[in-house]
mmCIF file of C-alpha atoms in Angstrom:
data_model
loop_
_atom_site.group_PDB
_atom_site.id
_atom_site.type_symbol
_atom_site.label_atom_id
_atom_site.label_comp_id
_atom_site.label_asym_id
_atom_site.label_seq_id
_atom_site.Cartn_x
_atom_site.Cartn_y
_atom_site.Cartn_z
ATOM 1 C CA MET A 1373 39.099 94.309 110.528
ATOM 2 C CA LYS A 1374 39.961 98.028 110.579
ATOM 3 C CA PHE A 1375 41.779 97.504 113.884
ATOM 4 C CA LEU A 1376 43.917 94.698 112.418
ATOM 5 C CA THR A 1377 44.746 96.815 109.360
ATOM 6 C CA LEU A 1378 45.740 99.736 111.604
ATOM 7 C CA LEU A 1379 47.833 97.389 113.764
ATOM 8 C CA PHE A 1380 49.571 96.019 110.642
ATOM 9 C CA PHE A 1381 50.484 99.511 109.393
ATOM 10 C CA LEU A 1382 51.689 100.598 112.830
ATOM 11 C CA GLY A 1383 53.882 97.501 112.990
ATOM 12 C CA CYS A 1384 55.386 98.304 109.581
ATOM 13 C CA ILE A 1385 56.170 101.824 110.717
ATOM 14 C CA LEU A 1386 57.385 101.099 114.244
ATOM 15 C CA PHE A 1387 59.485 97.975 113.843
ATOM 16 C CA PRO A 1388 61.856 99.262 111.145
ATOM 17 C CA SER A 1389 62.537 102.380 113.204
ATOM 18 C CA ILE A 1390 63.137 100.279 116.326
ATOM 19 C CA ALA A 1391 65.486 98.001 114.377
ATOM 20 C CA GLN A 1392 67.354 101.000 112.983
ATOM 21 C CA ALA A 1393 67.668 102.546 116.460
ATOM 22 C CA ILE A 1394 69.124 99.281 117.768
ATOM 23 C CA GLN A 1395 71.580 99.128 114.840
ATOM 24 C CA GLU A 1396 72.685 102.722 115.455
ATOM 25 C CA GLU A 1397 73.237 101.956 119.143
ATOM 26 C CA VAL A 1398 75.305 98.859 118.311
ATOM 27 C CA ILE A 1399 77.469 100.861 115.898
ATOM 28 C CA LYS A 1400 77.958 103.725 118.393
ATOM 29 C CA LYS A 1401 78.990 101.239 121.068
ATOM 30 C CA ALA A 1402 81.430 99.494 118.708
ATOM 31 C CA GLN A 1403 83.005 102.803 117.676
ATOM 32 C CA LEU A 1404 84.086 103.391 121.284
ATOM 33 C CA GLY A 1405 86.434 100.416 121.028
ATOM 34 C CA VAL A 1406 87.798 101.187 117.559
ATOM 35 C CA PHE A 1407 90.871 103.356 117.077
ATOM 36 C CA GLY A 1408 92.817 104.755 114.174
ATOM 37 C CA ILE A 1409 96.608 104.566 114.028
ATOM 38 C CA LEU A 1410 98.135 108.023 113.726
ATOM 39 C CA LEU A 1411 100.793 108.249 111.033
ATOM 40 C CA GLU A 1412 104.223 109.470 112.045
ATOM 41 C CA GLY A 1413 105.406 112.900 110.996
ATOM 42 C CA SER A 1414 102.577 114.816 112.613
ATOM 43 C CA ASP A 1415 103.394 117.475 115.203
ATOM 44 C CA PRO A 1416 102.727 115.755 118.564
ATOM 45 C CA ASN A 1417 102.445 119.136 120.308
ATOM 46 C CA LYS A 1418 99.220 119.996 118.480
ATOM 47 C CA PRO A 1419 95.807 118.394 118.975
ATOM 48 C CA PHE A 1420 94.870 115.929 116.235
ATOM 49 C CA LEU A 1421 92.323 118.226 114.563
ATOM 50 C CA ASP A 1422 94.861 121.091 114.357
ATOM 51 C CA ARG A 1423 97.429 119.043 112.441
ATOM 52 C CA GLY A 1424 97.103 119.654 108.743
ATOM 53 C CA ASP A 1425 99.235 116.629 107.863
ATOM 54 C CA ALA A 1426 97.726 114.173 110.360
ATOM 55 C CA LYS A 1427 96.266 111.011 108.847
ATOM 56 C CA ILE A 1428 94.795 107.832 110.196
ATOM 57 C CA GLN A 1429 96.607 104.810 108.781
ATOM 58 C CA ALA A 1430 94.603 101.747 109.824
ATOM 59 C CA SER A 1431 92.214 100.312 112.394
ATOM 60 C CA ALA A 1432 92.958 98.975 115.853
ATOM 61 C CA PHE A 1433 90.616 97.457 118.401
ATOM 62 C CA HIS A 1434 90.608 97.911 122.181
ATOM 63 C CA ILE A 1435 90.146 94.470 123.707
ATOM 64 C CA GLY A 1436 90.298 95.537 127.363
ATOM 65 C CA ASN A 1437 92.696 96.686 130.101
ATOM 66 C CA GLY A 1438 94.387 99.099 127.697
ATOM 67 C CA TYR A 1439 95.365 96.376 125.211
ATOM 68 C CA VAL A 1440 94.841 97.152 121.539
ATOM 69 C CA VAL A 1441 95.162 94.707 118.655
ATOM 70 C CA THR A 1442 95.853 95.615 115.022
ATOM 71 C CA ASN A 1443 97.423 94.076 111.936
ATOM 72 C CA HIS A 1444 101.167 93.448 111.848
ATOM 73 C CA HIS A 1445 101.414 94.809 108.299
ATOM 74 C CA ALA A 1446 99.852 98.117 109.424
ATOM 75 C CA VAL A 1447 102.623 98.840 111.929
ATOM 76 C CA SER A 1448 105.672 97.362 110.220
ATOM 77 C CA SER A 1449 107.820 98.053 107.194
ATOM 78 C CA GLU A 1450 109.974 95.619 105.274
ATOM 79 C CA PHE A 1451 113.127 96.364 103.332
ATOM 80 C CA LYS A 1452 115.700 94.250 101.515
ATOM 81 C CA ASP A 1453 119.365 94.866 102.202
ATOM 82 C CA PRO A 1454 121.987 94.529 99.405
ATOM 83 C CA ARG A 1455 122.185 90.759 100.073
ATOM 84 C CA ASP A 1456 118.401 90.375 99.591
ATOM 85 C CA THR A 1457 117.860 89.750 103.292
ATOM 86 C CA VAL A 1458 114.415 90.982 104.373
ATOM 87 C CA ILE A 1459 114.569 93.342 107.342
ATOM 88 C CA THR A 1460 111.369 94.136 109.236
ATOM 89 C CA PHE A 1461 111.010 97.326 111.246
ATOM 90 C CA MET A 1462 108.253 97.419 113.862
ATOM 91 C CA ARG A 1463 106.778 100.621 115.218
ATOM 92 C CA THR A 1464 107.343 100.050 118.935
ATOM 93 C CA ASN A 1465 105.774 103.332 120.022
ATOM 94 C CA ILE A 1466 102.533 104.378 118.432
ATOM 95 C CA VAL A 1467 99.615 106.758 118.934
ATOM 96 C CA PHE A 1468 96.024 105.603 118.660
ATOM 97 C CA VAL A 1469 93.243 108.101 117.957
ATOM 98 C CA ALA A 1470 89.718 107.438 119.252
ATOM 99 C CA SER A 1471 86.543 108.406 117.385
ATOM 100 C CA ASN A 1472 86.342 111.496 119.636
ATOM 101 C CA PHE A 1473 89.924 112.439 118.523
ATOM 102 C CA ILE A 1474 91.508 111.761 121.925
ATOM 103 C CA GLU A 1475 95.017 110.383 121.494
ATOM 104 C CA TYR A 1476 96.428 107.424 123.384
ATOM 105 C CA PRO A 1477 100.146 106.654 123.193
ATOM 106 C CA ALA A 1478 100.959 102.942 123.273
ATOM 107 C CA ARG A 1479 103.903 100.573 123.300
ATOM 108 C CA LEU A 1480 104.341 97.289 121.440
ATOM 109 C CA VAL A 1481 103.804 94.197 123.606
ATOM 110 C CA ALA A 1482 103.915 91.384 121.039
ATOM 111 C CA HIS A 1483 103.609 90.777 117.307
ATOM 112 C CA ASP A 1484 103.271 87.874 114.920
ATOM 113 C CA LYS A 1485 103.959 88.278 111.216
ATOM 114 C CA ILE A 1486 102.478 84.868 110.327
ATOM 115 C CA TYR A 1487 99.071 85.651 111.888
ATOM 116 C CA ASP A 1488 99.365 89.343 110.912
ATOM 117 C CA LEU A 1489 98.713 90.581 114.461
ATOM 118 C CA ALA A 1490 100.302 93.187 116.690
ATOM 119 C CA LEU A 1491 99.399 93.830 120.326
ATOM 120 C CA TYR A 1492 99.964 97.194 121.992
ATOM 121 C CA ARG A 1493 99.289 98.512 125.492
ATOM 122 C CA MET A 1494 98.061 102.072 125.927
ATOM 123 C CA SER A 1495 99.829 104.148 128.556
ATOM 124 C CA GLY A 1496 98.219 106.551 131.003
ATOM 125 C CA ASN A 1497 94.477 106.253 131.416
ATOM 126 C CA PRO A 1498 93.135 104.095 128.605
ATOM 127 C CA PRO A 1499 89.406 104.268 127.902
ATOM 128 C CA LYS A 1500 87.180 101.845 129.773
ATOM 129 C CA ASP A 1501 85.210 100.900 126.654
ATOM 130 C CA ALA A 1502 86.409 97.743 124.951
ATOM 131 C CA LEU A 1503 84.937 95.638 122.197
ATOM 132 C CA LYS A 1504 82.895 92.694 123.363
ATOM 133 C CA PHE A 1505 82.917 89.604 121.215
ATOM 134 C CA SER A 1506 79.706 87.782 120.477
ATOM 135 C CA GLU A 1507 79.081 84.607 122.414
ATOM 136 C CA HIS A 1508 77.402 82.985 119.411
ATOM 137 C CA GLU A 1509 78.296 82.467 115.782
ATOM 138 C CA ALA A 1510 76.682 84.736 113.221
ATOM 139 C CA ARG A 1511 73.437 83.292 111.918
ATOM 140 C CA MET A 1512 72.207 83.494 108.349
ATOM 141 C CA GLY A 1513 70.281 86.744 107.851
ATOM 142 C CA GLU A 1514 71.782 88.385 110.946
ATOM 143 C CA SER A 1515 72.983 91.971 110.515
ATOM 144 C CA VAL A 1516 76.746 92.462 110.530
ATOM 145 C CA PHE A 1517 78.512 95.840 110.711
ATOM 146 C CA ALA A 1518 82.071 96.884 109.962
ATOM 147 C CA VAL A 1519 83.685 99.869 111.679
ATOM 148 C CA GLY A 1520 87.214 101.146 111.354
ATOM 149 C CA TYR A 1521 89.641 103.141 109.248
ATOM 150 C CA PRO A 1522 90.425 101.157 106.100
ATOM 151 C CA LEU A 1523 91.914 104.071 104.142
ATOM 152 C CA SER A 1524 94.911 106.255 105.001
ATOM 153 C CA SER A 1525 93.192 109.316 103.536
ATOM 154 C CA LEU A 1526 90.890 109.733 106.541
#
């Protein structure tokens, strides 16, 4: 009986820490494929951390082969001309910032306002890490994590 009690308490101690370690590893891995969008107006000749005015605007996700997907509304601006015609300006050239503050310039490949998506391709040597999508639907009670840059004050 003492052995079973000891085994029970060890299980209570060990399994939560194993689960937390797995969660931390999943989050670290996901962060490698998540980028922030660098706002314009920052001095491109300085490293990201040395720019006092540099801000991350939104999240973008590396889906492989240097392709990055983000929201259309995060990389476009709309204005009305005097005749109330809506004019949309897309940011064709953009800089993505990785979680390790390495910058990756990219160029617009495609965008869709209806689905709120924009696809960019990083130039140079894009990182090899890309987000992998689950092969199964989320199940009730399964842990789900969100990573990204939802605020422009980061």
